[in-house]
PDB file of C-alpha atoms and ligand atoms in Angstrom:
ATOM      1  CA  MET A 188    -105.758  63.955  49.845  1.00  0.00           C
ATOM      2  CA  PRO A 189    -105.548  67.889  50.020  1.00  0.00           C
ATOM      3  CA  LEU A 190    -108.671  69.961  48.531  1.00  0.00           C
ATOM      4  CA  HIS A 191    -106.403  71.634  45.729  1.00  0.00           C
ATOM      5  CA  ILE A 192    -105.602  69.414  42.599  1.00  0.00           C
ATOM      6  CA  HIS A 193    -102.111  69.444  41.342  1.00  0.00           C
ATOM      7  CA  THR A 194    -101.791  71.891  38.335  1.00  0.00           C
ATOM      8  CA  PRO A 195    -100.551  71.076  34.866  1.00  0.00           C
ATOM      9  CA  LEU A 196     -96.912  73.108  34.165  1.00  0.00           C
ATOM     10  CA  ILE A 197     -97.123  73.487  30.370  1.00  0.00           C
ATOM     11  CA  GLU A 198     -94.679  75.644  28.103  1.00  0.00           C
ATOM     12  CA  SER A 199     -96.593  77.831  26.039  1.00  0.00           C
ATOM     13  CA  ARG A 200     -95.381  77.811  22.354  1.00  0.00           C
ATOM     14  CA  PRO A 201     -97.478  81.338  21.251  1.00  0.00           C
ATOM     15  CA  LEU A 202     -96.005  83.180  24.217  1.00  0.00           C
ATOM     16  CA  SER A 203     -92.678  82.048  24.353  1.00  0.00           C
ATOM     17  CA  LEU A 204     -92.418  82.881  20.645  1.00  0.00           C
ATOM     18  CA  SER A 205     -93.556  86.579  21.312  1.00  0.00           C
ATOM     19  CA  ALA A 206     -91.927  86.851  24.283  1.00  0.00           C
ATOM     20  CA  GLY A 207     -88.512  85.946  22.926  1.00  0.00           C
ATOM     21  CA  ARG A 208     -87.760  83.389  25.824  1.00  0.00           C
ATOM     22  CA  PRO A 209     -89.246  80.043  27.144  1.00  0.00           C
ATOM     23  CA  VAL A 210     -92.629  81.058  28.584  1.00  0.00           C
ATOM     24  CA  TRP A 211     -94.168  78.472  31.532  1.00  0.00           C
ATOM     25  CA  LEU A 212     -97.508  78.704  32.584  1.00  0.00           C
ATOM     26  CA  LYS A 213     -98.784  76.832  36.195  1.00  0.00           C
ATOM     27  CA  LEU A 214    -102.105  76.667  35.811  1.00  0.00           C
ATOM     28  CA  GLU A 215    -103.810  77.223  38.722  1.00  0.00           C
ATOM     29  CA  ALA A 216    -107.209  78.458  37.027  1.00  0.00           C
ATOM     30  CA  LEU A 217    -107.700  75.025  36.777  1.00  0.00           C
ATOM     31  CA  GLN A 218    -108.325  74.562  40.435  1.00  0.00           C
ATOM     32  CA  PRO A 219    -111.957  73.330  41.185  1.00  0.00           C
ATOM     33  CA  CYS A 220    -113.019  76.625  41.978  1.00  0.00           C
ATOM     34  CA  GLY A 221    -111.223  78.510  39.767  1.00  0.00           C
ATOM     35  CA  SER A 222    -108.542  80.344  41.316  1.00  0.00           C
ATOM     36  CA  PHE A 223    -104.832  79.576  43.084  1.00  0.00           C
ATOM     37  CA  LYS A 224    -107.053  80.164  46.237  1.00  0.00           C
ATOM     38  CA  LEU A 225    -107.870  76.714  47.274  1.00  0.00           C
ATOM     39  CA  ARG A 226    -104.658  75.689  48.002  1.00  0.00           C
ATOM     40  CA  GLY A 227    -104.103  77.907  50.950  1.00  0.00           C
ATOM     41  CA  VAL A 228    -107.781  77.927  51.506  1.00  0.00           C
ATOM     42  CA  GLY A 229    -108.022  74.599  51.520  1.00  0.00           C
ATOM     43  CA  HIS A 230    -104.989  73.961  54.186  1.00  0.00           C
ATOM     44  CA  ALA A 231    -106.140  76.512  56.436  1.00  0.00           C
ATOM     45  CA  CYS A 232    -109.522  74.819  56.359  1.00  0.00           C
ATOM     46  CA  GLU A 233    -108.554  71.457  56.863  1.00  0.00           C
ATOM     47  CA  THR A 234    -106.339  72.565  59.623  1.00  0.00           C
ATOM     48  CA  HIS A 235    -109.220  74.254  61.580  1.00  0.00           C
ATOM     49  CA  HIS A 236    -111.150  71.051  60.928  1.00  0.00           C
ATOM     50  CA  ALA A 237    -108.743  68.914  62.604  1.00  0.00           C
ATOM     51  CA  ARG A 238    -108.760  71.317  65.623  1.00  0.00           C
ATOM     52  CA  GLY A 239    -112.719  71.304  65.793  1.00  0.00           C
ATOM     53  CA  ALA A 240    -113.929  73.974  63.615  1.00  0.00           C
ATOM     54  CA  ARG A 241    -117.755  73.567  63.183  1.00  0.00           C
ATOM     55  CA  HIS A 242    -118.642  76.332  60.811  1.00  0.00           C
ATOM     56  CA  PHE A 243    -116.302  78.839  58.448  1.00  0.00           C
ATOM     57  CA  VAL A 244    -116.980  82.208  58.289  1.00  0.00           C
ATOM     58  CA  SER A 245    -115.260  84.689  55.139  1.00  0.00           C
ATOM     59  CA  SER A 246    -115.785  88.048  54.337  1.00  0.00           C
ATOM     60  CA  SER A 247    -114.713  87.552  50.859  1.00  0.00           C
ATOM     61  CA  GLY A 248    -117.398  87.982  47.806  1.00  0.00           C
ATOM     62  CA  GLY A 249    -114.158  86.965  45.375  1.00  0.00           C
ATOM     63  CA  ASN A 250    -112.284  83.979  45.165  1.00  0.00           C
ATOM     64  CA  ALA A 251    -111.351  83.399  48.714  1.00  0.00           C
ATOM     65  CA  GLY A 252    -115.038  82.989  49.993  1.00  0.00           C
ATOM     66  CA  LEU A 253    -115.505  80.721  46.830  1.00  0.00           C
ATOM     67  CA  ALA A 254    -112.679  78.668  48.032  1.00  0.00           C
ATOM     68  CA  VAL A 255    -113.842  78.778  51.726  1.00  0.00           C
ATOM     69  CA  ALA A 256    -117.339  77.259  50.296  1.00  0.00           C
ATOM     70  CA  TYR A 257    -115.688  74.940  48.420  1.00  0.00           C
ATOM     71  CA  ALA A 258    -113.880  73.344  50.909  1.00  0.00           C
ATOM     72  CA  GLY A 259    -116.687  73.791  53.603  1.00  0.00           C
ATOM     73  CA  ARG A 260    -118.997  71.549  51.485  1.00  0.00           C
ATOM     74  CA  GLN A 261    -116.149  69.012  50.737  1.00  0.00           C
ATOM     75  CA  LEU A 262    -115.386  68.862  54.418  1.00  0.00           C
ATOM     76  CA  GLY A 263    -119.446  68.924  55.767  1.00  0.00           C
ATOM     77  CA  VAL A 264    -118.619  71.937  57.207  1.00  0.00           C
ATOM     78  CA  ALA A 265    -121.056  75.033  57.414  1.00  0.00           C
ATOM     79  CA  VAL A 266    -120.005  77.913  55.475  1.00  0.00           C
ATOM     80  CA  THR A 267    -121.119  81.816  56.332  1.00  0.00           C
ATOM     81  CA  VAL A 268    -119.849  84.357  53.759  1.00  0.00           C
ATOM     82  CA  VAL A 269    -120.756  88.034  54.575  1.00  0.00           C
ATOM     83  CA  VAL A 270    -120.427  90.448  51.308  1.00  0.00           C
ATOM     84  CA  PRO A 271    -121.196  94.130  51.013  1.00  0.00           C
ATOM     85  CA  GLU A 272    -124.018  95.694  48.933  1.00  0.00           C
ATOM     86  CA  THR A 273    -121.218  96.027  46.136  1.00  0.00           C
ATOM     87  CA  THR A 274    -120.958  92.323  45.106  1.00  0.00           C
ATOM     88  CA  SER A 275    -122.120  91.062  41.919  1.00  0.00           C
ATOM     89  CA  ALA A 276    -125.107  88.627  41.349  1.00  0.00           C
ATOM     90  CA  ARG A 277    -122.699  86.676  39.391  1.00  0.00           C
ATOM     91  CA  ALA A 278    -120.442  86.187  42.472  1.00  0.00           C
ATOM     92  CA  ILE A 279    -123.505  85.412  44.897  1.00  0.00           C
ATOM     93  CA  GLU A 280    -124.984  82.943  42.980  1.00  0.00           C
ATOM     94  CA  LEU A 281    -121.286  80.979  42.294  1.00  0.00           C
ATOM     95  CA  LEU A 282    -120.859  81.113  46.638  1.00  0.00           C
ATOM     96  CA  ARG A 283    -124.604  79.678  46.475  1.00  0.00           C
ATOM     97  CA  LEU A 284    -123.838  77.200  44.304  1.00  0.00           C
ATOM     98  CA  GLU A 285    -121.308  75.426  46.913  1.00  0.00           C
ATOM     99  CA  ASP A 286    -124.065  75.632  49.372  1.00  0.00           C
ATOM    100  CA  ALA A 287    -122.753  78.782  51.580  1.00  0.00           C
ATOM    101  CA  ARG A 288    -125.141  80.605  53.533  1.00  0.00           C
ATOM    102  CA  VAL A 289    -124.383  84.305  51.588  1.00  0.00           C
ATOM    103  CA  VAL A 290    -125.060  87.478  54.031  1.00  0.00           C
ATOM    104  CA  VAL A 291    -125.095  90.829  51.891  1.00  0.00           C
ATOM    105  CA  HIS A 292    -124.238  93.331  54.692  1.00  0.00           C
ATOM    106  CA  GLY A 293    -123.103  97.091  54.654  1.00  0.00           C
ATOM    107  CA  ALA A 294    -121.710  99.231  51.712  1.00  0.00           C
ATOM    108  CA  SER A 295    -118.069  98.600  51.717  1.00  0.00           C
ATOM    109  CA  TRP A 296    -115.883  95.432  52.705  1.00  0.00           C
ATOM    110  CA  GLN A 297    -114.984  97.204  55.621  1.00  0.00           C
ATOM    111  CA  GLU A 298    -118.621  97.053  56.889  1.00  0.00           C
ATOM    112  CA  ALA A 299    -119.152  93.119  55.669  1.00  0.00           C
ATOM    113  CA  ASN A 300    -116.047  92.101  57.373  1.00  0.00           C
ATOM    114  CA  ALA A 301    -116.957  93.921  60.698  1.00  0.00           C
ATOM    115  CA  HIS A 302    -120.133  92.061  60.716  1.00  0.00           C
ATOM    116  CA  ALA A 303    -118.542  88.778  59.666  1.00  0.00           C
ATOM    117  CA  GLN A 304    -116.551  88.957  63.213  1.00  0.00           C
ATOM    118  CA  THR A 305    -119.429  89.412  65.109  1.00  0.00           C
ATOM    119  CA  LEU A 306    -121.056  85.939  63.813  1.00  0.00           C
ATOM    120  CA  LEU A 307    -118.157  84.081  65.054  1.00  0.00           C
ATOM    121  CA  GLY A 308    -118.625  81.567  67.647  1.00  0.00           C
ATOM    122  CA  PRO A 309    -116.368  79.639  69.969  1.00  0.00           C
ATOM    123  CA  ASP A 310    -116.286  76.996  67.710  1.00  0.00           C
ATOM    124  CA  ASP A 311    -115.987  78.863  64.387  1.00  0.00           C
ATOM    125  CA  ALA A 312    -112.862  79.492  62.324  1.00  0.00           C
ATOM    126  CA  PHE A 313    -112.371  83.048  60.135  1.00  0.00           C
ATOM    127  CA  ILE A 314    -110.531  82.283  57.270  1.00  0.00           C
ATOM    128  CA  HIS A 315    -108.445  85.638  55.985  1.00  0.00           C
ATOM    129  CA  PRO A 316    -108.544  86.232  52.494  1.00  0.00           C
ATOM    130  CA  PHE A 317    -104.482  86.773  52.292  1.00  0.00           C
ATOM    131  CA  ASP A 318    -103.025  87.272  55.504  1.00  0.00           C
ATOM    132  CA  ASP A 319    -102.537  84.098  57.546  1.00  0.00           C
ATOM    133  CA  PRO A 320     -99.225  81.797  57.723  1.00  0.00           C
ATOM    134  CA  LEU A 321    -101.387  78.611  56.979  1.00  0.00           C
ATOM    135  CA  LEU A 322    -102.779  80.215  53.664  1.00  0.00           C
ATOM    136  CA  TRP A 323     -98.934  80.915  52.740  1.00  0.00           C
ATOM    137  CA  ALA A 324     -97.711  77.315  53.690  1.00  0.00           C
ATOM    138  CA  GLY A 325    -100.768  75.803  51.279  1.00  0.00           C
ATOM    139  CA  HIS A 326    -100.155  78.433  48.158  1.00  0.00           C
ATOM    140  CA  ALA A 327     -96.118  77.059  48.427  1.00  0.00           C
ATOM    141  CA  SER A 328     -97.308  73.762  47.184  1.00  0.00           C
ATOM    142  CA  MET A 329     -97.499  75.104  43.681  1.00  0.00           C
ATOM    143  CA  VAL A 330     -93.845  75.531  43.980  1.00  0.00           C
ATOM    144  CA  ASP A 331     -93.587  71.788  45.287  1.00  0.00           C
ATOM    145  CA  GLU A 332     -95.030  70.736  42.146  1.00  0.00           C
ATOM    146  CA  VAL A 333     -93.023  72.760  39.911  1.00  0.00           C
ATOM    147  CA  ALA A 334     -89.752  71.548  41.735  1.00  0.00           C
ATOM    148  CA  ALA A 335     -91.122  67.842  41.684  1.00  0.00           C
ATOM    149  CA  ALA A 336     -91.331  68.454  37.793  1.00  0.00           C
ATOM    150  CA  GLY A 337     -87.577  68.857  37.548  1.00  0.00           C
ATOM    151  CA  PHE A 338     -87.500  72.533  36.353  1.00  0.00           C
ATOM    152  CA  LYS A 339     -86.041  75.682  38.020  1.00  0.00           C
ATOM    153  CA  PRO A 340     -87.458  78.718  36.613  1.00  0.00           C
ATOM    154  CA  ASP A 341     -85.200  81.817  36.098  1.00  0.00           C
ATOM    155  CA  ALA A 342     -88.064  84.084  37.130  1.00  0.00           C
ATOM    156  CA  VAL A 343     -91.514  83.924  38.657  1.00  0.00           C
ATOM    157  CA  VAL A 344     -94.329  86.661  37.590  1.00  0.00           C
ATOM    158  CA  LEU A 345     -97.387  86.411  39.349  1.00  0.00           C
ATOM    159  CA  SER A 346     -99.765  89.256  40.701  1.00  0.00           C
ATOM    160  CA  VAL A 347    -100.323  90.833  44.116  1.00  0.00           C
ATOM    161  CA  GLY A 348    -103.427  91.779  45.613  1.00  0.00           C
ATOM    162  CA  GLY A 349    -102.812  91.378  49.652  1.00  0.00           C
ATOM    163  CA  GLY A 350     -99.733  89.633  49.288  1.00  0.00           C
ATOM    164  CA  GLY A 351    -100.334  86.038  50.228  1.00  0.00           C
ATOM    165  CA  LEU A 352     -99.891  84.281  46.951  1.00  0.00           C
ATOM    166  CA  LEU A 353     -96.320  86.444  47.133  1.00  0.00           C
ATOM    167  CA  SER A 354     -96.006  85.167  50.548  1.00  0.00           C
ATOM    168  CA  GLY A 355     -96.603  81.684  49.685  1.00  0.00           C
ATOM    169  CA  VAL A 356     -94.758  81.347  46.389  1.00  0.00           C
ATOM    170  CA  VAL A 357     -91.610  82.937  48.441  1.00  0.00           C
ATOM    171  CA  GLU A 358     -92.234  80.527  51.374  1.00  0.00           C
ATOM    172  CA  GLY A 359     -92.231  77.472  48.460  1.00  0.00           C
ATOM    173  CA  LEU A 360     -89.228  78.850  46.770  1.00  0.00           C
ATOM    174  CA  GLN A 361     -87.396  79.268  49.964  1.00  0.00           C
ATOM    175  CA  ARG A 362     -87.902  75.708  51.211  1.00  0.00           C
ATOM    176  CA  ASN A 363     -87.180  74.119  47.975  1.00  0.00           C
ATOM    177  CA  GLY A 364     -83.684  75.934  48.054  1.00  0.00           C
ATOM    178  CA  TRP A 365     -84.553  78.589  45.524  1.00  0.00           C
ATOM    179  CA  GLY A 366     -84.060  81.674  47.807  1.00  0.00           C
ATOM    180  CA  ASP A 367     -82.132  83.189  44.342  1.00  0.00           C
ATOM    181  CA  VAL A 368     -84.800  82.776  42.101  1.00  0.00           C
ATOM    182  CA  PRO A 369     -86.612  86.583  41.326  1.00  0.00           C
ATOM    183  CA  VAL A 370     -90.491  87.253  41.786  1.00  0.00           C
ATOM    184  CA  LEU A 371     -91.451  89.700  39.548  1.00  0.00           C
ATOM    185  CA  ALA A 372     -94.882  91.133  41.410  1.00  0.00           C
ATOM    186  CA  VAL A 373     -97.219  92.583  39.235  1.00  0.00           C
ATOM    187  CA  GLU A 374    -100.147  95.018  40.226  1.00  0.00           C
ATOM    188  CA  THR A 375    -102.543  96.708  38.200  1.00  0.00           C
ATOM    189  CA  GLU A 376    -102.206 100.969  38.658  1.00  0.00           C
ATOM    190  CA  GLY A 377    -104.917 101.448  40.785  1.00  0.00           C
ATOM    191  CA  ALA A 378    -104.344  98.751  43.116  1.00  0.00           C
ATOM    192  CA  ALA A 379    -100.709  99.299  43.584  1.00  0.00           C
ATOM    193  CA  SER A 380    -100.452  98.496  47.449  1.00  0.00           C
ATOM    194  CA  LEU A 381     -97.234  96.485  47.353  1.00  0.00           C
ATOM    195  CA  HIS A 382     -95.698  98.890  44.948  1.00  0.00           C
ATOM    196  CA  ALA A 383     -96.579 101.730  47.798  1.00  0.00           C
ATOM    197  CA  ALA A 384     -95.151  99.337  50.983  1.00  0.00           C
ATOM    198  CA  MET A 385     -91.664  99.012  48.540  1.00  0.00           C
ATOM    199  CA  ALA A 386     -91.390 102.820  47.589  1.00  0.00           C
ATOM    200  CA  ALA A 387     -92.303 103.770  51.552  1.00  0.00           C
ATOM    201  CA  GLY A 388     -90.450 100.821  53.489  1.00  0.00           C
ATOM    202  CA  HIS A 389     -93.497 100.410  55.106  1.00  0.00           C
ATOM    203  CA  THR A 390     -96.766  99.124  54.423  1.00  0.00           C
ATOM    204  CA  VAL A 391     -99.244 101.846  53.618  1.00  0.00           C
ATOM    205  CA  GLU A 392    -102.770 101.989  53.316  1.00  0.00           C
ATOM    206  CA  LEU A 393    -104.055 103.394  49.419  1.00  0.00           C
ATOM    207  CA  ALA A 394    -106.981 106.085  49.956  1.00  0.00           C
ATOM    208  CA  GLY A 395    -108.890 103.806  47.350  1.00  0.00           C
ATOM    209  CA  ILE A 396    -108.886 101.072  44.828  1.00  0.00           C
ATOM    210  CA  ALA A 397    -109.045 102.508  40.897  1.00  0.00           C
ATOM    211  CA  SER A 398    -108.797  98.971  38.722  1.00  0.00           C
ATOM    212  CA  VAL A 399    -110.911  96.517  37.286  1.00  0.00           C
ATOM    213  CA  ALA A 400    -108.437  94.054  38.537  1.00  0.00           C
ATOM    214  CA  THR A 401    -111.135  93.648  41.879  1.00  0.00           C
ATOM    215  CA  SER A 402    -109.090  90.437  43.527  1.00  0.00           C
ATOM    216  CA  LEU A 403    -106.203  92.893  43.592  1.00  0.00           C
ATOM    217  CA  GLY A 404    -108.096  94.950  45.653  1.00  0.00           C
ATOM    218  CA  ALA A 405    -106.674  95.356  48.735  1.00  0.00           C
ATOM    219  CA  LYS A 406    -105.852  98.631  50.338  1.00  0.00           C
ATOM    220  CA  ARG A 407    -102.817  97.678  52.748  1.00  0.00           C
ATOM    221  CA  VAL A 408    -100.959  94.568  51.763  1.00  0.00           C
ATOM    222  CA  ALA A 409     -99.864  91.920  54.442  1.00  0.00           C
ATOM    223  CA  GLU A 410     -96.752  92.492  56.603  1.00  0.00           C
ATOM    224  CA  ARG A 411     -95.141  89.128  55.585  1.00  0.00           C
ATOM    225  CA  ALA A 412     -95.615  90.224  51.607  1.00  0.00           C
ATOM    226  CA  LEU A 413     -93.398  93.581  52.370  1.00  0.00           C
ATOM    227  CA  ALA A 414     -90.914  91.326  54.599  1.00  0.00           C
ATOM    228  CA  CYS A 415     -90.623  88.754  51.583  1.00  0.00           C
ATOM    229  CA  THR A 416     -89.220  91.641  49.474  1.00  0.00           C
ATOM    230  CA  ARG A 417     -86.342  91.902  51.523  1.00  0.00           C
ATOM    231  CA  GLU A 418     -85.846  88.369  51.809  1.00  0.00           C
ATOM    232  CA  GLN A 419     -86.294  87.106  48.264  1.00  0.00           C
ATOM    233  CA  PRO A 420     -85.441  89.273  44.963  1.00  0.00           C
ATOM    234  CA  VAL A 421     -88.764  90.892  44.504  1.00  0.00           C
ATOM    235  CA  TYR A 422     -89.361  93.598  41.611  1.00  0.00           C
ATOM    236  CA  SER A 423     -92.239  95.391  41.603  1.00  0.00           C
ATOM    237  CA  HIS A 424     -93.985  96.231  38.057  1.00  0.00           C
ATOM    238  CA  LEU A 425     -97.590  98.265  37.578  1.00  0.00           C
ATOM    239  CA  VAL A 426     -99.663  97.442  34.112  1.00  0.00           C
ATOM    240  CA  SER A 427    -102.512  99.500  33.031  1.00  0.00           C
ATOM    241  CA  ASP A 428    -106.160  97.759  33.500  1.00  0.00           C
ATOM    242  CA  ARG A 429    -106.334  97.690  29.614  1.00  0.00           C
ATOM    243  CA  GLU A 430    -103.147  95.736  29.380  1.00  0.00           C
ATOM    244  CA  ALA A 431    -104.440  93.429  31.879  1.00  0.00           C
ATOM    245  CA  LEU A 432    -107.816  93.318  30.118  1.00  0.00           C
ATOM    246  CA  LEU A 433    -106.026  92.396  26.499  1.00  0.00           C
ATOM    247  CA  ALA A 434    -103.747  89.849  28.384  1.00  0.00           C
ATOM    248  CA  CYS A 435    -106.828  88.280  28.983  1.00  0.00           C
ATOM    249  CA  GLU A 436    -108.165  88.408  26.077  1.00  0.00           C
ATOM    250  CA  ARG A 437    -104.824  86.933  24.708  1.00  0.00           C
ATOM    251  CA  LEU A 438    -104.865  83.619  26.987  1.00  0.00           C
ATOM    252  CA  LEU A 439    -108.109  83.216  25.907  1.00  0.00           C
ATOM    253  CA  HIS A 440    -107.265  83.250  22.508  1.00  0.00           C
ATOM    254  CA  GLU A 441    -104.282  81.065  22.899  1.00  0.00           C
ATOM    255  CA  HIS A 442    -104.845  78.627  25.572  1.00  0.00           C
ATOM    256  CA  ARG A 443    -108.822  78.826  25.551  1.00  0.00           C
ATOM    257  CA  LEU A 444    -108.927  79.871  29.283  1.00  0.00           C
ATOM    258  CA  LEU A 445    -110.698  82.814  30.579  1.00  0.00           C
ATOM    259  CA  VAL A 446    -109.213  84.692  33.726  1.00  0.00           C
ATOM    260  CA  GLU A 447    -109.926  87.409  35.644  1.00  0.00           C
ATOM    261  CA  PRO A 448    -107.868  90.909  34.909  1.00  0.00           C
ATOM    262  CA  ALA A 449    -106.288  90.101  38.005  1.00  0.00           C
ATOM    263  CA  CYS A 450    -104.430  87.269  36.470  1.00  0.00           C
ATOM    264  CA  GLY A 451    -104.054  89.428  33.341  1.00  0.00           C
ATOM    265  CA  ALA A 452    -101.753  91.740  34.967  1.00  0.00           C
ATOM    266  CA  ALA A 453     -99.229  89.118  35.286  1.00  0.00           C
ATOM    267  CA  LEU A 454     -99.570  88.113  31.964  1.00  0.00           C
ATOM    268  CA  ALA A 455     -99.453  91.558  30.903  1.00  0.00           C
ATOM    269  CA  LEU A 456     -95.771  91.676  31.733  1.00  0.00           C
ATOM    270  CA  LEU A 457     -95.163  89.240  28.832  1.00  0.00           C
ATOM    271  CA  GLU A 458     -95.604  91.948  26.568  1.00  0.00           C
ATOM    272  CA  ARG A 459     -92.903  93.933  28.078  1.00  0.00           C
ATOM    273  CA  PRO A 460     -89.621  92.619  26.600  1.00  0.00           C
ATOM    274  CA  ASP A 461     -87.442  94.750  28.616  1.00  0.00           C
ATOM    275  CA  ALA A 462     -89.069  93.082  32.357  1.00  0.00           C
ATOM    276  CA  LEU A 463     -88.034  90.117  31.178  1.00  0.00           C
ATOM    277  CA  GLN A 464     -84.716  90.930  29.358  1.00  0.00           C
ATOM    278  CA  ALA A 465     -82.517  89.250  32.131  1.00  0.00           C
ATOM    279  CA  TYR A 466     -84.466  86.233  32.175  1.00  0.00           C
ATOM    280  CA  GLY A 467     -84.167  83.031  30.369  1.00  0.00           C
ATOM    281  CA  ASN A 468     -87.075  80.463  31.570  1.00  0.00           C
ATOM    282  CA  VAL A 469     -89.970  82.633  33.083  1.00  0.00           C
ATOM    283  CA  LEU A 470     -92.540  80.825  34.901  1.00  0.00           C
ATOM    284  CA  VAL A 471     -95.920  82.605  35.373  1.00  0.00           C
ATOM    285  CA  ILE A 472     -98.631  81.756  37.649  1.00  0.00           C
ATOM    286  CA  VAL A 473    -101.732  81.762  35.845  1.00  0.00           C
ATOM    287  CA  CYS A 474    -103.884  82.475  39.219  1.00  0.00           C
ATOM    288  CA  GLY A 475    -107.056  82.404  37.376  1.00  0.00           C
ATOM    289  CA  GLY A 476    -110.377  84.045  39.157  1.00  0.00           C
ATOM    290  CA  ALA A 477    -113.822  82.614  38.726  1.00  0.00           C
ATOM    291  CA  THR A 478    -115.751  85.775  38.628  1.00  0.00           C
ATOM    292  CA  ALA A 479    -114.524  86.534  34.744  1.00  0.00           C
ATOM    293  CA  THR A 480    -117.214  86.767  32.377  1.00  0.00           C
ATOM    294  CA  LEU A 481    -116.318  87.474  28.670  1.00  0.00           C
ATOM    295  CA  ALA A 482    -119.160  89.802  28.117  1.00  0.00           C
ATOM    296  CA  GLN A 483    -117.516  91.705  31.221  1.00  0.00           C
ATOM    297  CA  ILE A 484    -114.115  91.816  29.751  1.00  0.00           C
ATOM    298  CA  ARG A 485    -115.005  92.893  26.780  1.00  0.00           C
ATOM    299  CA  ALA A 486    -117.360  95.636  27.943  1.00  0.00           C
ATOM    300  CA  TRP A 487    -114.184  97.092  30.151  1.00  0.00           C
ATOM    301  CA  LEU A 488    -112.012  97.185  26.923  1.00  0.00           C
ATOM    302  CA  GLY A 489    -114.999  99.077  25.069  1.00  0.00           C
ATOM    303  CA  GLN A 490    -115.506  96.716  22.625  1.00  0.00           C
TER     304      GLN A 490
HETATM  305  C1  PLP B 195    -106.560  86.695  45.405  1.00  0.00           C
HETATM  306  C2  PLP B 195    -106.188  86.779  43.847  1.00  0.00           C
HETATM  307  C3  PLP B 195    -105.290  87.406  43.439  1.00  0.00           C
HETATM  308  C4  PLP B 195    -104.209  87.873  44.685  1.00  0.00           C
HETATM  309  O1  PLP B 195    -103.526  87.070  45.562  1.00  0.00           O
HETATM  310  P1  PLP B 195    -103.267  88.168  47.435  1.00  0.00           P
HETATM  311  O2  PLP B 195    -102.965  86.534  47.689  1.00  0.00           O
HETATM  312  O3  PLP B 195    -104.761  88.506  47.477  1.00  0.00           O
HETATM  313  O4  PLP B 195    -102.116  88.767  46.608  1.00  0.00           O
HETATM  314  C5  PLP B 195    -104.682  87.307  42.306  1.00  0.00           C
HETATM  315  N1  PLP B 195    -105.356  86.854  41.546  1.00  0.00           N
HETATM  316  C6  PLP B 195    -106.658  86.079  41.615  1.00  0.00           C
HETATM  317  C7  PLP B 195    -107.460  85.241  40.736  1.00  0.00           C
HETATM  318  C8  PLP B 195    -106.906  86.303  43.002  1.00  0.00           C
HETATM  319  O5  PLP B 195    -108.161  85.355  43.668  1.00  0.00           O
END
């Protein structure tokens, strides 16, 4: 049995009415550790475990690290997560709840990640948050579930950080014979690394990240993510932090689900009728995120 669960696919009546077309939600927020990350990370951890890995190492203080911690606990494999000093107390608490050893090291993710690499022994597996074919193969299972439900969307809306989710969804679309289905790839304006790569024709490193959607804060997307935009119709969209936050509030109000601004970014596209004009049934990947609190979202909104 895989570590992730089969998530519900629901048609949102309120979001369909306001978007003027059927809006379907794939509720990845309901995965045991709160985000879609468990699909890919779970698959990677199971594969490394079967190959004899005795220790998993991650340098993500966010949902990827949390998924590694969860997978390790389920598989009986020790997990170390190295996080920078900027990591929130909430994120560290969630990692410890999953029995991970948390090492706080360095002022930035780069420093934490460099330290994590030095901890790797011969029987250890490093689990990357977005740039690994094992992750993409695992993420692709969400599309298999949609196909198994007998539902073919006219467009898929998702958020992009480092592009692991995009790469996985495109893999899933392709392996189900849906290479024609457009993907609307949404980033916040201050974390637009896919947008920059598509504009430049090659991946580029952003000078910095300026967005409350911290789970989208990869300065450079995976090469595979850019390659996906050449194999599949992929359209890049940018939303403001405020739009992402308002979409989080709206999802909570309409569907009683609290998600991170990283997920709100994708949902915010539903408020842009022009972006959806060409499509009938729209499928939104509600990617989730465990580090969101209502108090934080309201504080960011200035309420
Ligand atoms: C990781 C994550 C993303 C972005 O996924 P990538 O694979 O990095 O593009 C979006 N939303 C949430 C909640 C995440 O945890």
